[in-house]
């Protein structure tokens, strides 16, 4: 599904990703954890094609081409777009993707039925869909809107960039439940998170720790618990002692 | 002799030829008014960029053309051609003017309440001077505006709308101005007089379009007199040919507790100057002036507005938005004057500009002159580009770059469009904008 080999990325002459190797197969959920500034969000943005990172070793594709090929990024900070309703924009986005895949565009009736089904998944108020994208939404509503869009667009590779941060426990439960429901054998998922909390709801197959632009250790779900108990300084100490391979 | 002086003499000489015609047509009583106006023009002449009000707009491209006054062309336009402009079917009540002259054949007015007048001004000047004389040229000042002076001297036709007390007219009244100059440099002087008596409500749409018109000049003046407690919804759609010139003044006087909303939509023309002046001349008046200007190529678009708060408890809201591409030069000058008696004034002005190219420019200037302490006034102006974060967000969901740009640009415009309450105008404008923006964003 996704194979990253020796990925480097820099912005403003500063190298942020310093050689990432990662293989994610269909059906798997990978969590990428790391302290602030380790490069987690940069990795998410680079994968979805955001400028102006200087990137080596990745396909040259515009963000929309990646999206149509099946990559979805749930934003850490979803953008507010006054004047464009979520319904209008999502219909255009879905049909652009369907067209790319050689499918017929959905008509208004079918599209509305799809919206109705997917809003239920994240307990989203349908009234929000006719409002401008994210404008005046609460933090929880914005994150739900991200997962709702993911459900509609049905990506092959979903990258969730700190979807849990800033959420209260109820919102987190709803969002995490939505993501968990969207797990299937064809979809690969990368969860980028600072905290272990999200992983109580979505049990990952693999956990990777990102530190200073590199994946310094990988393991199963128990690695997340260890990080939760011992903090990122534990990794730092191990790194300094040279005991992390 | 400079070009400006030479042009001044040319217009004055033309007035000598024109005055006999004006007298012959029966509106002879207007002669003293015309004479005063042309005399004033002879004194002030055309403005230069040394005039504060014309600092960013040179009228040289207009002044150097030897325009000929447009004749009535009864057979120039067929209904089918009108329909193709998209402006033909906006409303059941429609007065059509071809090159500034009323066309009875193309016009149609449905049944209106008794006493309501929706007719050609040329006819009213002859048949109904008592209804026209108390208002005509009493509001739009020709003292310090050369183009208003010329319009007042040379006006021949336009719309006369009079709604007597207590009449609510639901159906919009569409005043449609069509130019057909066919490459000949002609000038028309549309003159509209709209008198709405107390407790009445009306919707007026002014459209300026062309059917084979090129290189012409429209010099228009519209006067609106809003009686006590009246409600007027006005919209002007300027869609002149891209080679044409358009200079126009809208002058409104609002009575006590009246409500006036005016949208000015500028989509066409090579050089456009709009003056919108409102006098809040009664307590509790409410005025909304919104504008949208869209420019591509090398066009010049100048919007000047002035709101005079003269009485207490009046509210004014102003939102002008510009979308500028290519090498367009745009100007926004918004003046708000709060008089010494106008306590509890509540005035808010906003001008926002979206630049789509490196070479487009905007000069934006808010001017607040406040002579009372007990007021609430604010202004804001911004100049920006499309939000990169928003673009990436849309693209990351699969929208192409051009579609994303067009969508965000449309969203920027929609804040103004959505405020237009006259549904067919809003819908028509929506379609026009969508098509136009798609084209711009592809280039």
XYZ file of C-alpha atoms in Angstrom:
688
model
C 0.000 0.000 0.000
C 2.608 2.489 1.106
C 6.302 2.009 1.069
C 8.587 4.832 2.157
C 12.324 4.510 1.661
C 14.815 7.018 3.037
C 12.449 10.003 2.953
C 14.029 13.360 3.586
C 12.150 16.647 3.779
C 13.232 20.131 4.638
C 11.587 23.536 4.896
C 13.300 26.890 5.111
C 16.717 25.175 4.861
C 16.036 23.081 7.954
C 15.930 19.342 7.575
C 12.857 18.006 9.355
C 12.620 14.437 8.099
C 15.996 12.756 8.007
C 15.513 9.406 6.378
C 12.211 7.716 7.093
C 11.591 4.085 6.197
C 8.070 2.798 6.639
C 5.974 0.072 5.084
C 2.222 0.074 5.595
C 0.096 -2.730 4.152
C -3.592 -2.776 3.353
C -5.707 -3.467 6.419
C -3.043 -2.328 8.876
C -3.191 0.505 11.367
C 0.118 2.127 12.215
C 0.506 4.666 15.000
C 3.281 7.172 14.760
C 4.110 8.793 18.055
C 6.705 11.314 19.050
C 7.373 14.447 21.024
C 6.688 17.946 19.733
C 8.895 18.924 16.835
C 9.851 15.359 15.976
C 8.433 15.677 12.441
C 5.085 13.888 12.833
C 2.932 16.484 11.108
C 5.561 17.117 8.464
C 5.415 13.444 7.564
C 1.626 13.662 7.196
C 1.822 16.783 5.042
C 4.582 15.452 2.835
C 2.590 12.287 2.173
C -0.421 14.322 1.090
C 1.642 16.635 -1.088
C 1.758 19.920 0.730
C 4.171 22.572 -0.478
C 6.675 24.034 0.144
C 8.643 21.149 1.557
C 11.644 20.068 -0.406
C 11.270 16.366 -0.608
C 13.384 13.564 -1.947
C 12.332 10.061 -2.784
C 8.610 10.606 -3.218
C 6.448 10.530 -6.312
C 5.861 13.870 -7.928
C 2.112 14.200 -7.639
C -0.075 17.192 -6.926
C -2.167 16.997 -3.748
C -5.358 16.443 -5.754
C -3.748 13.593 -7.707
C -2.781 11.896 -4.451
C -6.286 12.432 -3.098
C -7.850 10.901 -6.214
C -5.419 7.991 -5.975
C -6.803 7.366 -2.486
C -4.723 9.285 0.062
C -6.704 11.139 2.705
C -5.286 13.503 5.305
C -7.353 14.377 8.359
C -5.972 17.751 9.396
C -4.670 18.553 12.831
C -6.113 22.035 12.348
C -9.001 21.795 9.857
C -9.254 24.967 7.797
C -12.293 27.242 7.987
C -13.516 28.211 4.529
C -16.194 30.916 4.559
C -18.635 30.853 1.667
C -18.279 27.171 0.686
C -20.652 24.644 2.223
C -19.367 21.230 3.201
C -22.052 19.581 1.069
C -21.124 21.483 -2.074
C -17.414 20.969 -1.668
C -17.649 17.322 -0.726
C -19.825 16.529 -3.733
C -17.252 18.165 -6.006
C -14.434 16.288 -4.265
C -16.182 12.916 -4.390
C -17.116 13.287 -8.027
C -13.585 14.358 -8.977
C -12.319 11.173 -7.345
C -15.025 9.007 -8.917
C -14.281 10.474 -12.328
C -10.605 9.683 -11.838
C -11.521 6.091 -11.041
C -13.761 5.806 -14.087
C -16.980 5.788 -12.062
C -20.103 7.763 -12.839
C -20.701 10.955 -10.909
C -23.233 10.621 -8.103
C -26.480 12.481 -8.611
C -27.963 14.689 -5.927
C -30.281 12.010 -4.504
C -27.621 9.325 -4.172
C -25.195 11.828 -2.738
C -27.636 12.968 -0.065
C -28.331 9.354 0.895
C -24.587 8.784 1.257
C -24.227 11.909 3.417
C -27.018 10.774 5.679
C -25.453 7.368 6.201
C -22.003 8.786 6.956
C -23.098 11.567 9.308
C -24.583 8.881 11.554
C -21.152 7.298 11.849
C -19.695 10.306 13.667
C -22.994 11.498 15.193
C -22.714 14.684 13.167
C -25.564 17.163 12.949
C -26.625 17.252 9.282
C -27.356 20.960 9.634
C -23.618 21.583 9.837
C -23.190 20.301 6.290
C -24.987 23.244 4.771
C -22.867 25.726 6.656
C -19.540 27.009 5.363
C -16.780 24.459 5.908
C -15.769 24.447 9.593
C -16.757 28.087 10.060
C -17.769 28.596 13.672
C -17.493 24.847 14.372
C -16.285 23.724 17.801
C -13.009 21.806 17.970
C -14.910 18.532 18.266
C -17.196 19.373 15.339
C -14.218 20.132 13.127
C -12.570 16.812 13.894
C -15.826 14.949 13.367
C -16.156 16.710 10.029
C -12.727 15.381 9.060
C -13.656 11.784 9.851
C -17.028 12.273 8.165
C -15.272 13.426 4.987
C -12.966 10.453 5.194
C -15.990 8.166 5.411
C -17.540 9.760 2.305
C -14.347 9.751 0.242
C -13.440 6.172 1.243
C -9.645 6.443 0.882
C -7.179 3.611 0.477
C -4.660 5.254 2.778
C -5.891 7.445 5.619
C -3.460 9.633 7.508
C -4.867 11.111 10.696
C -2.770 13.986 11.953
C -3.307 14.411 15.702
C -7.021 13.926 15.246
C -7.257 13.344 19.004
C -5.550 16.481 20.226
C -7.747 19.090 21.827
C -10.747 16.758 22.128
C -12.674 16.158 25.326
C -13.358 12.573 26.271
C -16.825 12.408 24.657
C -15.672 13.910 21.371
C -12.644 11.626 21.397
C -14.844 8.584 21.902
C -17.069 9.554 18.960
C -14.189 10.359 16.627
C -12.235 7.253 17.569
C -15.318 5.090 17.165
C -15.804 6.520 13.681
C -12.224 5.770 12.707
C -12.461 2.275 14.139
C -15.631 1.594 12.156
C -13.782 2.612 9.010
C -11.095 -0.028 9.506
C -11.208 -2.682 6.833
C -8.976 -5.085 5.040
C -8.468 -2.797 2.044
C -7.613 0.363 3.917
C -4.290 1.290 5.462
C -4.310 3.825 8.278
C -1.587 5.936 9.803
C -2.458 7.528 13.143
C -0.201 10.362 14.115
C -0.535 11.191 17.752
C 1.245 12.735 20.641
C -0.719 10.854 23.281
C -1.439 7.226 23.906
C -5.069 8.011 24.786
C -6.404 7.584 21.235
C -4.842 4.135 21.078
C -7.157 2.934 23.864
C -9.953 3.198 21.311
C -8.155 2.296 18.137
C -5.781 -0.559 18.748
C -2.873 -0.220 16.291
C -1.080 -3.119 14.680
C 2.239 -1.282 14.900
C 3.623 1.664 16.823
C 6.572 3.738 15.602
C 8.360 6.404 17.548
C 9.524 9.403 15.585
C 12.338 11.407 17.055
C 14.269 14.208 15.415
C 13.128 13.273 11.929
C 13.806 9.540 12.208
C 11.882 6.501 13.326
C 13.979 5.421 16.287
C 12.009 2.455 17.469
C 9.057 0.349 16.379
C 6.928 -2.218 18.098
C 3.432 -3.444 18.850
C 0.702 -1.710 20.814
C 2.548 -2.304 24.108
C 5.166 0.259 22.996
C 2.508 2.949 23.281
C 1.791 1.974 26.864
C 5.441 2.081 27.704
C 5.713 5.583 26.257
C 2.680 6.655 28.226
C 4.231 5.446 31.472
C 7.806 6.512 30.938
C 7.457 9.585 28.674
C 9.495 10.552 25.643
C 12.524 11.359 27.799
C 12.979 7.634 28.165
C 13.590 7.397 24.417
C 15.905 10.351 24.553
C 17.986 8.776 27.299
C 18.169 5.503 25.447
C 19.246 7.352 22.320
C 21.992 9.147 24.152
C 23.139 5.874 25.671
C 23.272 4.520 22.139
C 21.106 1.541 22.980
C 18.420 2.134 20.397
C 19.166 0.394 17.182
C -4.908 74.462 -25.865
C -4.637 71.279 -23.812
C -6.635 68.185 -24.591
C -8.866 68.838 -21.555
C -9.614 72.422 -22.579
C -10.233 71.412 -26.150
C -12.679 68.738 -24.964
C -14.448 71.227 -22.726
C -15.017 73.569 -25.650
C -16.208 70.696 -27.796
C -18.893 69.691 -25.296
C -19.984 73.321 -24.825
C -20.228 73.786 -28.593
C -22.229 70.580 -28.853
C -24.652 71.933 -26.274
C -25.350 74.919 -28.560
C -26.436 72.440 -31.231
C -28.317 70.259 -28.785
C -30.372 72.934 -27.046
C -32.688 73.494 -30.023
C -33.473 69.808 -30.115
C -34.154 69.752 -26.389
C -36.565 72.664 -26.737
C -38.278 71.191 -29.793
C -39.058 67.965 -27.959
C -41.346 69.702 -25.540
C -39.255 69.578 -22.421
C -38.443 73.227 -22.960
C -38.946 73.980 -19.285
C -35.734 72.073 -18.560
C -33.688 74.538 -20.608
C -32.676 76.844 -17.696
C -31.528 73.784 -15.751
C -29.518 72.468 -18.679
C -28.033 75.908 -19.271
C -26.937 76.197 -15.618
C -25.417 72.739 -15.742
C -23.419 73.332 -18.927
C -22.262 76.706 -17.585
C -21.006 74.977 -14.482
C -19.260 72.386 -16.648
C -17.678 75.203 -18.668
C -16.292 76.575 -15.399
C -14.955 73.374 -13.850
C -14.138 71.317 -16.950
C -13.014 67.716 -16.757
C -11.242 66.598 -13.582
C -7.564 65.764 -13.495
C -5.678 63.526 -11.105
C -4.847 66.673 -9.133
C -8.493 66.672 -7.996
C -8.721 64.747 -4.732
C -11.851 62.911 -5.912
C -10.094 61.781 -9.095
C -6.640 61.190 -7.702
C -6.326 57.599 -8.939
C -8.482 57.831 -12.061
C -7.454 59.652 -15.174
C -10.352 60.486 -17.479
C -7.933 61.115 -20.366
C -9.050 57.956 -22.244
C -12.625 59.314 -22.222
C -11.738 62.930 -22.888
C -9.684 62.245 -25.989
C -12.504 60.420 -27.790
C -14.854 62.556 -29.895
C -18.120 60.950 -28.888
C -21.253 61.601 -30.887
C -24.577 61.742 -29.058
C -26.368 58.442 -29.700
C -29.501 58.555 -31.855
C -32.512 56.436 -31.147
C -32.177 53.220 -33.161
C -35.590 51.671 -33.157
C -34.624 48.589 -35.170
C -31.240 47.913 -33.667
C -32.205 45.330 -31.096
C -34.489 42.332 -31.282
C -35.900 40.552 -28.212
C -33.847 37.460 -29.026
C -30.603 39.438 -28.814
C -31.752 40.821 -25.476
C -32.479 37.351 -24.186
C -28.933 36.296 -25.089
C -27.495 38.907 -22.761
C -29.201 37.040 -19.930
C -30.683 40.316 -18.761
C -33.892 40.192 -20.786
C -36.057 38.065 -18.522
C -35.110 39.298 -15.069
C -38.489 40.803 -14.305
C -41.978 41.185 -15.737
C -41.816 44.942 -15.430
C -39.178 46.041 -17.843
C -38.278 49.366 -19.388
C -35.715 48.951 -22.143
C -33.530 51.756 -23.423
C -31.470 51.355 -26.562
C -28.476 53.707 -26.598
C -30.185 55.735 -23.917
C -33.548 56.014 -25.722
C -36.723 54.313 -24.595
C -37.910 51.415 -26.717
C -41.608 50.829 -26.338
C -41.413 47.722 -28.498
C -38.962 45.991 -26.173
C -40.519 47.189 -22.931
C -43.370 45.676 -20.994
C -44.973 46.697 -17.754
C -47.410 44.410 -15.945
C -50.396 45.618 -14.010
C -49.373 47.986 -11.242
C -51.393 49.547 -8.423
C -53.255 52.727 -9.339
C -51.188 55.884 -9.398
C -47.888 54.089 -9.913
C -45.856 55.484 -12.782
C -43.208 53.449 -14.533
C -42.429 55.223 -17.773
C -39.913 56.941 -19.983
C -38.481 60.137 -18.543
C -38.591 61.761 -21.997
C -42.351 61.301 -22.001
C -42.695 62.497 -18.424
C -40.692 65.662 -19.136
C -43.268 66.545 -21.786
C -46.496 65.191 -20.318
C -46.006 65.389 -16.603
C -43.638 68.208 -15.669
C -45.449 68.777 -12.367
C -44.479 65.283 -11.194
C -40.866 65.566 -12.341
C -39.871 69.155 -11.751
C -39.844 69.128 -7.901
C -37.211 66.362 -7.901
C -35.211 66.393 -11.123
C -31.595 67.461 -10.587
C -32.407 68.636 -7.059
C -30.287 65.906 -5.514
C -27.502 64.873 -7.868
C -25.208 67.859 -7.682
C -23.821 69.117 -10.971
C -21.860 71.796 -9.114
C -18.721 69.767 -8.571
C -18.978 66.736 -10.809
C -18.277 67.312 -14.495
C -20.022 64.137 -15.636
C -23.174 64.849 -13.645
C -23.160 68.365 -15.128
C -22.886 66.937 -18.655
C -25.630 64.411 -17.980
C -27.886 67.172 -16.654
C -27.218 69.319 -19.712
C -27.635 66.531 -22.274
C -30.113 64.147 -20.628
C -32.834 62.971 -22.969
C -34.310 59.824 -21.568
C -34.246 57.223 -18.841
C -36.788 55.897 -16.405
C -39.274 57.816 -14.340
C -40.672 55.756 -11.495
C -43.133 57.258 -9.078
C -44.802 55.157 -6.393
C -47.448 57.016 -4.404
C -47.965 56.644 -0.665
C -48.589 53.214 0.804
C -47.969 51.039 -2.256
C -46.100 47.766 -2.016
C -44.862 46.498 -5.374
C -43.579 42.938 -5.139
C -42.417 42.437 -8.714
C -39.042 44.071 -9.398
C -38.909 46.897 -11.917
C -36.096 46.319 -14.364
C -34.462 49.242 -16.145
C -32.418 47.755 -18.944
C -29.925 49.868 -20.868
C -28.617 48.330 -24.054
C -25.788 49.730 -26.147
C -25.462 48.893 -29.838
C -22.854 51.396 -30.970
C -21.200 48.882 -33.285
C -17.782 50.425 -32.964
C -18.941 53.989 -33.434
C -17.921 56.261 -30.543
C -21.274 57.332 -29.197
C -22.306 58.660 -25.822
C -25.612 58.174 -24.067
C -26.835 60.032 -20.997
C -29.308 57.790 -19.170
C -31.181 59.712 -16.514
C -33.376 57.948 -13.993
C -35.660 59.546 -11.479
C -37.114 57.315 -8.808
C -39.541 58.870 -6.352
C -40.967 56.597 -3.686
C -43.503 58.208 -1.406
C -43.980 57.368 2.264
C -44.835 53.817 3.400
C -44.157 52.349 -0.053
C -41.919 49.490 -1.063
C -40.230 48.830 -4.372
C -37.435 46.793 -5.972
C -35.476 48.399 -8.774
C -32.834 46.759 -10.968
C -30.646 48.771 -13.334
C -28.752 46.740 -15.936
C -26.242 47.980 -18.461
C -25.507 45.522 -21.267
C -24.478 45.593 -24.901
C -25.626 44.003 -28.096
C -22.768 44.650 -30.499
C -21.668 47.787 -28.676
C -18.011 48.770 -28.622
C -16.044 51.848 -27.590
C -19.062 53.804 -26.387
C -19.566 55.933 -23.278
C -22.435 55.639 -20.834
C -22.727 58.699 -18.626
C -25.620 57.989 -16.291
C -27.301 59.588 -13.328
C -29.939 58.001 -11.119
C -31.708 60.005 -8.446
C -33.647 58.211 -5.728
C -35.938 60.052 -3.347
C -37.103 57.776 -0.545
C -40.070 59.021 1.468
C -40.735 58.425 5.134
C -40.848 54.755 6.125
C -40.280 53.584 2.565
C -38.305 50.467 1.641
C -36.220 50.420 -1.515
C -34.166 47.537 -2.766
C -31.909 48.638 -5.604
C -29.387 46.715 -7.635
C -27.188 47.869 -10.470
C -25.585 45.329 -12.775
C -22.895 46.900 -14.921
C -22.014 44.567 -17.785
C -20.819 46.971 -20.454
C -18.606 45.841 -23.308
C -14.962 45.453 -22.321
C -14.025 48.354 -24.608
C -16.692 50.723 -23.272
C -16.588 53.538 -20.719
C -19.081 53.830 -17.915
C -19.356 56.806 -15.574
C -22.394 56.921 -13.329
C -23.740 58.570 -10.225
C -26.413 57.203 -7.941
C -27.744 59.857 -5.619
C -30.237 58.908 -2.935
C -31.972 60.986 -0.311
C -33.541 58.964 2.473
C -36.419 60.236 4.578
C -37.260 59.356 8.171
C -37.215 55.620 9.022
C -36.694 54.648 5.409
C -34.651 51.660 4.372
C -32.452 51.715 1.285
C -30.354 48.795 0.070
C -28.237 49.183 -3.025
C -25.924 46.655 -4.634
C -23.470 47.791 -7.266
C -22.101 44.929 -9.348
C -19.319 45.841 -11.766
C -18.459 43.152 -14.278
C -17.719 44.923 -17.563
C -16.238 48.025 -19.171
C -12.727 49.324 -19.855
C -12.908 52.332 -17.548
C -15.587 52.485 -14.909
C -16.299 55.166 -12.369
C -19.233 54.733 -10.014
C -20.265 57.386 -7.534
C -22.841 56.323 -4.978
C -23.985 59.087 -2.637
C -26.570 58.706 0.068
C -27.958 61.380 2.346
C -29.585 60.054 5.506
C -31.855 63.049 5.880
C -34.397 61.809 8.430
C -34.159 60.184 11.847
C -33.801 56.415 11.963
C -32.871 55.926 8.313
C -31.165 52.698 7.370
C -28.846 52.333 4.415
C -26.871 49.392 3.055
C -24.430 49.900 0.207
C -22.761 46.777 -1.096
C -20.530 46.358 -4.076
C -18.727 43.683 -6.014
C -16.215 44.484 -8.734
C -14.519 41.909 -10.888
C -11.706 42.950 -13.180
C -9.417 41.264 -15.678
C -7.074 42.486 -18.382
C -6.147 46.169 -18.198
C -9.407 47.562 -16.910
C -9.766 50.462 -14.525
C -12.529 50.309 -11.922
C -13.184 53.187 -9.531
C -15.896 53.035 -6.868
C -16.534 56.155 -4.839
C -19.160 56.123 -2.132
C -20.289 58.831 0.227
C -22.783 58.488 3.048
C -23.933 61.620 4.845
C -25.394 60.975 8.266
C -27.369 64.152 8.826
C -29.945 63.113 11.440
C -29.843 61.039 14.660
C -30.232 57.265 14.954
C -29.334 56.374 11.381
C -27.552 53.158 10.478
C -25.297 52.583 7.489
C -23.599 49.371 6.433
C -21.187 49.136 3.568
C -19.407 46.108 2.130
C -17.441 46.426 -1.102
C -15.434 43.493 -2.388
C -13.096 43.362 -5.352
C -11.628 40.463 -7.320
C -8.742 41.709 -9.400
C -6.756 39.821 -11.992
C -4.342 40.681 -14.800
C -3.185 44.310 -14.775
C -6.402 45.725 -13.401
C -6.276 48.957 -11.463
C -9.057 49.453 -8.966
C -9.954 52.246 -6.602
C -12.236 52.260 -3.596
C -12.917 55.522 -1.815
C -15.507 55.343 0.917
C -16.446 58.528 2.677
C -18.701 58.719 5.703
C -19.646 62.137 7.000
C -21.406 62.339 10.359
C -22.980 65.747 10.837
C -23.120 67.602 14.136
C -26.780 66.668 14.706
C -26.344 63.009 13.863
C -26.013 61.557 17.358
C -26.345 57.772 17.799
C -25.054 57.231 14.301
C -24.045 53.638 13.660
C -21.817 53.347 10.591
C -19.717 50.449 9.450
C -17.673 50.251 6.272
C -15.663 47.352 4.908
C -13.643 47.024 1.722
C -11.980 43.732 0.903
C -9.868 42.969 -2.124
C -8.641 39.715 -3.522
C -5.675 39.975 -5.865
C -5.337 37.031 -8.248
C -2.251 38.285 -10.056
C 1.023 39.999 -9.271
C 0.218 43.016 -11.399
C -3.287 43.932 -10.276
C -3.452 46.938 -7.951
C -5.984 48.536 -5.643
C -5.983 51.940 -4.001
C -8.364 51.783 -1.095
C -9.160 54.767 1.047
C -11.694 55.032 3.853
C -12.551 58.581 4.904
C -14.462 59.265 8.091
C -15.417 62.809 8.995
C -17.214 62.901 12.309
C -18.681 66.014 13.901
C -20.606 64.391 16.768
C -19.246 62.537 19.817
C -22.094 60.141 20.406
C -21.563 57.832 17.441
C -20.310 54.374 16.545
C -18.228 54.277 13.365
C -15.822 51.691 12.058
C -14.019 50.925 8.870
C -11.766 48.166 7.620
C -9.985 47.516 4.400
C -7.970 44.515 3.393
C -5.975 43.380 0.383
C -5.049 39.741 0.134
C -4.506 36.667 -1.936
C -6.165 33.280 -1.902
C -5.516 31.469 1.361
C -2.862 28.787 0.703
C -4.104 26.681 3.622
C -7.628 26.660 2.238
C -6.332 25.803 -1.255
C -4.356 22.865 0.101
C -7.329 21.696 2.138
C -9.567 21.571 -0.934
C -6.889 19.944 -3.087
C -6.141 17.341 -0.427
C -9.747 16.211 -0.897
C -9.356 15.782 -4.645
C -10.381 19.154 -6.122
C -8.094 20.309 -8.935
C -6.066 23.477 -8.465
C -8.208 25.502 -10.892
C -11.454 24.291 -9.381
C -10.185 25.030 -5.891
C -9.119 28.540 -6.900
C -12.444 29.211 -8.609
C -14.361 27.880 -5.616
C -12.485 30.046 -3.111
C -12.810 33.102 -5.335
C -16.515 32.469 -5.734
C -16.806 32.081 -1.958
C -15.159 35.472 -1.544
C -17.746 37.047 -3.860
C -20.681 35.179 -2.388
C -20.689 37.275 0.773
C -21.972 40.147 -1.364
C -24.073 38.097 -3.783
C -25.940 36.334 -0.979
C -27.134 39.647 0.378
C -29.031 40.455 -2.826
C -32.641 39.807 -1.942
C -34.076 39.987 -5.457
C -33.975 36.257 -6.214
C -33.738 36.236 -10.034
C -30.932 38.796 -9.910
C -29.046 36.750 -7.356
C -29.485 33.535 -9.347
C -28.473 35.151 -12.634
C -25.422 36.717 -11.059
C -24.472 33.414 -9.489
C -24.377 31.724 -12.895
C -22.472 34.612 -14.461
C -19.875 34.633 -11.716
C -19.385 30.882 -11.688
C -18.714 30.868 -15.424
C -16.528 33.965 -15.305
C -14.422 32.762 -12.382
C -13.870 29.350 -13.913
C -12.467 31.114 -16.964
C -10.256 33.424 -14.930
C -8.889 30.627 -12.780
C -8.045 28.498 -15.802
C -5.965 31.202 -17.415
